[in-house]
One Martini backbone bead per residue (centre of mass of N, CA, C, O) as a GRO file, in nm:
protein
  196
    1UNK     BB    1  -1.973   1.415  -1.245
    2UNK     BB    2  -1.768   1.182  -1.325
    3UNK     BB    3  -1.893   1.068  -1.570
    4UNK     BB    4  -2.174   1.053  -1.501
    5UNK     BB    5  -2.227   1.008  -1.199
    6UNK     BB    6  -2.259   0.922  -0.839
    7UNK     BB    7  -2.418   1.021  -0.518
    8UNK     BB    8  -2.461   0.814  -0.256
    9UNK     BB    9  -2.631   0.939   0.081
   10UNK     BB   10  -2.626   0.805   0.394
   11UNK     BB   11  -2.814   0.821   0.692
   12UNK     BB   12  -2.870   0.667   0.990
   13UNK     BB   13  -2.896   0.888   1.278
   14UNK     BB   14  -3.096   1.094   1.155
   15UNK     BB   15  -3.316   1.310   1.142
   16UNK     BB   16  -3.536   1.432   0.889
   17UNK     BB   17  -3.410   1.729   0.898
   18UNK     BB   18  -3.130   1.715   0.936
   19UNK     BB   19  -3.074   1.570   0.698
   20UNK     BB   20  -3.179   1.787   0.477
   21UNK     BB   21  -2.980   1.981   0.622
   22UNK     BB   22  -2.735   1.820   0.442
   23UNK     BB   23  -2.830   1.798   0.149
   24UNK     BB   24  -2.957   2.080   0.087
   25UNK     BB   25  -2.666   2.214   0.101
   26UNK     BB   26  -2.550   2.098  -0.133
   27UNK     BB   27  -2.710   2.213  -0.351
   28UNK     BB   28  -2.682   2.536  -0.281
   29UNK     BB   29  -2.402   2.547  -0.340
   30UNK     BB   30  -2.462   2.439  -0.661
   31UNK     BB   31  -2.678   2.575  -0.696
   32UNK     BB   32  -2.967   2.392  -0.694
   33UNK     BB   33  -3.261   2.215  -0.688
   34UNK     BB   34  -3.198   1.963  -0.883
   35UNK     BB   35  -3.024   1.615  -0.878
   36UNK     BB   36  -2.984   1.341  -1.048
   37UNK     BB   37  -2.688   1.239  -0.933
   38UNK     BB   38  -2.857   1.252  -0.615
   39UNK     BB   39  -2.867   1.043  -0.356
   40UNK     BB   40  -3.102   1.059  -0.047
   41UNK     BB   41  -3.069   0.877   0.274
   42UNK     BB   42  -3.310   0.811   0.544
   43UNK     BB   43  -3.196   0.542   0.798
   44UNK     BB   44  -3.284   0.516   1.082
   45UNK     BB   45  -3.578   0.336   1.119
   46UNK     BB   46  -3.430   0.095   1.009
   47UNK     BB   47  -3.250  -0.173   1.054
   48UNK     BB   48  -2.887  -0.306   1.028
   49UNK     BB   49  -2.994  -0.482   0.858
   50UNK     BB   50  -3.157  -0.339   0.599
   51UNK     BB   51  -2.950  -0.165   0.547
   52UNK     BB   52  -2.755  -0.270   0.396
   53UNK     BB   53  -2.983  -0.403   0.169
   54UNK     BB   54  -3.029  -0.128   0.059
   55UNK     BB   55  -2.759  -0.021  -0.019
   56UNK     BB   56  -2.716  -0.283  -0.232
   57UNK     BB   57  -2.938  -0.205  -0.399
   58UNK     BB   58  -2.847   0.066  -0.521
   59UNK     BB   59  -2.585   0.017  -0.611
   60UNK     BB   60  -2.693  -0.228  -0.837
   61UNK     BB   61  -2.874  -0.021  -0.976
   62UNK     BB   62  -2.591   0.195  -1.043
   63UNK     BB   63  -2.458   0.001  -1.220
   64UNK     BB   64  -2.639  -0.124  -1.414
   65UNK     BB   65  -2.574   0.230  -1.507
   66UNK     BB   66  -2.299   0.320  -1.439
   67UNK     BB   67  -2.323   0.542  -1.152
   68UNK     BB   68  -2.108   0.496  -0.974
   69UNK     BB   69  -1.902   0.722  -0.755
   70UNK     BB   70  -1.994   0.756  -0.464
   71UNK     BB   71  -2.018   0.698  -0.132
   72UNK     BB   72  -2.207   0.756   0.156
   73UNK     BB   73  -2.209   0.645   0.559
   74UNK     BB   74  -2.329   0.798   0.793
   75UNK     BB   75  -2.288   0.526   1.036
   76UNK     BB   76  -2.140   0.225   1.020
   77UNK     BB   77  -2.240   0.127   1.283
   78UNK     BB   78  -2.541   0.090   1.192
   79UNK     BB   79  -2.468  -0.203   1.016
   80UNK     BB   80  -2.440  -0.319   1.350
   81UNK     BB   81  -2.509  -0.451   1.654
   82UNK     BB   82  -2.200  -0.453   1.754
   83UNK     BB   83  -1.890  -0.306   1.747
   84UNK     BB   84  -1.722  -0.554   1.930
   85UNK     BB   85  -1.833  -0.794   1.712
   86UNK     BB   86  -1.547  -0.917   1.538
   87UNK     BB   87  -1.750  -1.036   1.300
   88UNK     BB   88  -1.935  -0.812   1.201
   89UNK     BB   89  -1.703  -0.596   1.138
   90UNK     BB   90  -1.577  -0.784   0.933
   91UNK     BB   91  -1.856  -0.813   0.759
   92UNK     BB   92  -1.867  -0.469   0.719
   93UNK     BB   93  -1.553  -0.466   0.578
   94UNK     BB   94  -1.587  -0.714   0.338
   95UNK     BB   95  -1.805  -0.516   0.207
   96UNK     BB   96  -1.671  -0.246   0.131
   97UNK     BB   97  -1.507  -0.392  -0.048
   98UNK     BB   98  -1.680  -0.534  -0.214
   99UNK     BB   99  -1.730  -0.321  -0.315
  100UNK     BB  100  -1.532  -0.090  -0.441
  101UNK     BB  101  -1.473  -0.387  -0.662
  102UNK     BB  102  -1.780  -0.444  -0.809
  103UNK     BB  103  -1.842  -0.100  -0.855
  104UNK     BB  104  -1.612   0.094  -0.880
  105UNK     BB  105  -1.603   0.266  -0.578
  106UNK     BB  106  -1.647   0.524  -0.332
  107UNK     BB  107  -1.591   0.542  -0.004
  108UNK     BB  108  -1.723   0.668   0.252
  109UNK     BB  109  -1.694   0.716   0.653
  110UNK     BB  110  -1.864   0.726   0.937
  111UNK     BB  111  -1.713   0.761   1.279
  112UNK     BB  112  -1.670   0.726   1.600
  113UNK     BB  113  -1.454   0.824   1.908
  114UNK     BB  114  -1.395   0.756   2.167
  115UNK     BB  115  -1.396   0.881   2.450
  116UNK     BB  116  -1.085   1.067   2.501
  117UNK     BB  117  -1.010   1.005   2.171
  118UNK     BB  118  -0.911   0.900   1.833
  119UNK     BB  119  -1.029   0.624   1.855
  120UNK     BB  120  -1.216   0.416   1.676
  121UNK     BB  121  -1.515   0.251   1.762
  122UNK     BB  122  -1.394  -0.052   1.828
  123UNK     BB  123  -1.336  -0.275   1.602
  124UNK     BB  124  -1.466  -0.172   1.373
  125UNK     BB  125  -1.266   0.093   1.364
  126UNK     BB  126  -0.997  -0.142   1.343
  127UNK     BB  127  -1.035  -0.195   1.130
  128UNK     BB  128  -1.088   0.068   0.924
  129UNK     BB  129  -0.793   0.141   0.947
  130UNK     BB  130  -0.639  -0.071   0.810
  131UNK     BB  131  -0.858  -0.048   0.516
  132UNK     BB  132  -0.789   0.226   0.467
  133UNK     BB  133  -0.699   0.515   0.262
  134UNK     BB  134  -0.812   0.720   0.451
  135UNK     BB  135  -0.754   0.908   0.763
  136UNK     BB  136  -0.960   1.134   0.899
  137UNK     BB  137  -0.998   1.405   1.138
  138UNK     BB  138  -1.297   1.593   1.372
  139UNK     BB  139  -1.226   1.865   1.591
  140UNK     BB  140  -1.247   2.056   1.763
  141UNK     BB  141  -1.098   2.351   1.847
  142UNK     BB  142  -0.941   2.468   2.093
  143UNK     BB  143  -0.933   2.798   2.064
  144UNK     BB  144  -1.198   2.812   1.824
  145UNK     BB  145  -1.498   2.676   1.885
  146UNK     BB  146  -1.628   2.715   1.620
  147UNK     BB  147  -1.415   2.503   1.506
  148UNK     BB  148  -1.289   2.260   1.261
  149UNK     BB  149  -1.033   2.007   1.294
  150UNK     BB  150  -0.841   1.899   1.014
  151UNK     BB  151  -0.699   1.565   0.957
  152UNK     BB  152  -0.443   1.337   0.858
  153UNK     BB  153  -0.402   1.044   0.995
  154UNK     BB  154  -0.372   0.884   0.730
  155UNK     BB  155  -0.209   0.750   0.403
  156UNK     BB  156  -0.177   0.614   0.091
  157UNK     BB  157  -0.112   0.846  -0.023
  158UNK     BB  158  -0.221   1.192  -0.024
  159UNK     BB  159  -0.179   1.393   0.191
  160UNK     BB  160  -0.293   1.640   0.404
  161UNK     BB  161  -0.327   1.955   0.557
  162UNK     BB  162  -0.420   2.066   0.778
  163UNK     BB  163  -0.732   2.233   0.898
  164UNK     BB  164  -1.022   2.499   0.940
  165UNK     BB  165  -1.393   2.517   0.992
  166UNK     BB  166  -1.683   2.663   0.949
  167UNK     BB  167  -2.003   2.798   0.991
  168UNK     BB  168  -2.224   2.969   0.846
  169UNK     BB  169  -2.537   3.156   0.865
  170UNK     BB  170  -2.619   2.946   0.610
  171UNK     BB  171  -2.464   2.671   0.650
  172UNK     BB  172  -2.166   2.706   0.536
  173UNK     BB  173  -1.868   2.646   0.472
  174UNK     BB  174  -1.557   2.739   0.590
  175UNK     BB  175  -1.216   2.850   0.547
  176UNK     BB  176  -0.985   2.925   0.799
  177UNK     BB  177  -0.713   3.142   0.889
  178UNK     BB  178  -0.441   3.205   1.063
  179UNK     BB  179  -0.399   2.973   1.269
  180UNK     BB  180  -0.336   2.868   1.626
  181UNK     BB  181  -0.205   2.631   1.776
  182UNK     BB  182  -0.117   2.548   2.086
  183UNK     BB  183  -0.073   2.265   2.092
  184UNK     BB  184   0.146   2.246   1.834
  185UNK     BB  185   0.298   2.540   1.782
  186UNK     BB  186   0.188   2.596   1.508
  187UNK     BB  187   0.119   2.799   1.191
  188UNK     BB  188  -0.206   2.779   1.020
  189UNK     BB  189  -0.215   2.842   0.655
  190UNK     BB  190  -0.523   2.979   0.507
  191UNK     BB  191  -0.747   2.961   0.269
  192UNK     BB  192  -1.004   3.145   0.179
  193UNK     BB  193  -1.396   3.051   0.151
  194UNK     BB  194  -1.651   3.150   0.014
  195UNK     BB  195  -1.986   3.113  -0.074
  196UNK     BB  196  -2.176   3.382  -0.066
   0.00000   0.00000   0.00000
């Protein structure tokens, strides 16, 4: 809500019970019922000239009223019919580029990695490596299957250090403490937050 401002949540690739049960997560976090600021859309269903073309009319709207302020994008790669097409992945990377700078907002991609690699998937991918502010990476951790290991692995900025977090009972993230990474061989010391 900086500057009250917005944040809208694209998911293309789940479908409708799953899309809201990680929507409906945000309201829970944050005690609320409904916010006014919080705008999410699930495009599972529809074509991915359409999808580009939805988003950039959201973005249209919301700043015609000054309030884009996060962009999510859950699903990047289902915005071109094959990430592999080096024309394609150019044209919705210079895209996003362009809402950024036209919107004055932030965006945030998630897009999947090669099997067996931390390489994230075709042209597509390796645009967005080159082009973004910061490159996040989430697998399993190696030695407590439950945990998911969060690393930044570039940024133009400010980088983070690991950490890992679980989904408690209730569905939502904790950031669980004092793991040992056996593959890194260093003591990953993190606080521990409870949403509970």
């Amino acid at each position: 809500h900086r500057d009250d401002k917005c944040l809208l949540h694209f998911d293309t690739e789940q479908g409708k019970w799953h899309c809201q049960k990680v929507f409906r997560r945000v309201l829970d976090m944050n005690d609320t019922e409904k916010d006014n600021n919080y705008h999410t859309f699930t495009l599972r269903t529809i074509g991915y000239k359409t999808r580009l073309e939805f988003i950039e009319y959201w973005l249209r709207e919301k700043v015609e009223e000054n309030k884009a302020g996060l962009v999510i994008i859950d699903g990047v790669a289902d915005l071109i019919s094959d990430v592999n097409n080096l024309e394609e992945s150019n044209s919705v990377v210079q895209k996003l580029m362009e809402w950024t700078a036209k919107f004055n907002c932030h965006i945030v991609t998630i897009i999947h990695s090669n099997y067996g690699s931390s390489k994230p998937t075709g042209h597509l991918g390796s645009l967005l490596e080159k082009k973004a502010e910061t490159q996040i990476e989430l697998e399993k951790n190696t030695v407590h299957q439950e945990h998911i290991t969060v690393r930044c692995r570039r940024s133009r900025g400010f980088p983070f250090e690991t950490f890992s977090f679980k989904v408690n009972d209730y569905g939502y993230p904790i950031i669980v403490g004092n793991l040992y990474d056996h593959l890194q061989g260093v003591e990953i010391k993190h606080k521990k937050l409870d949403f509970d």
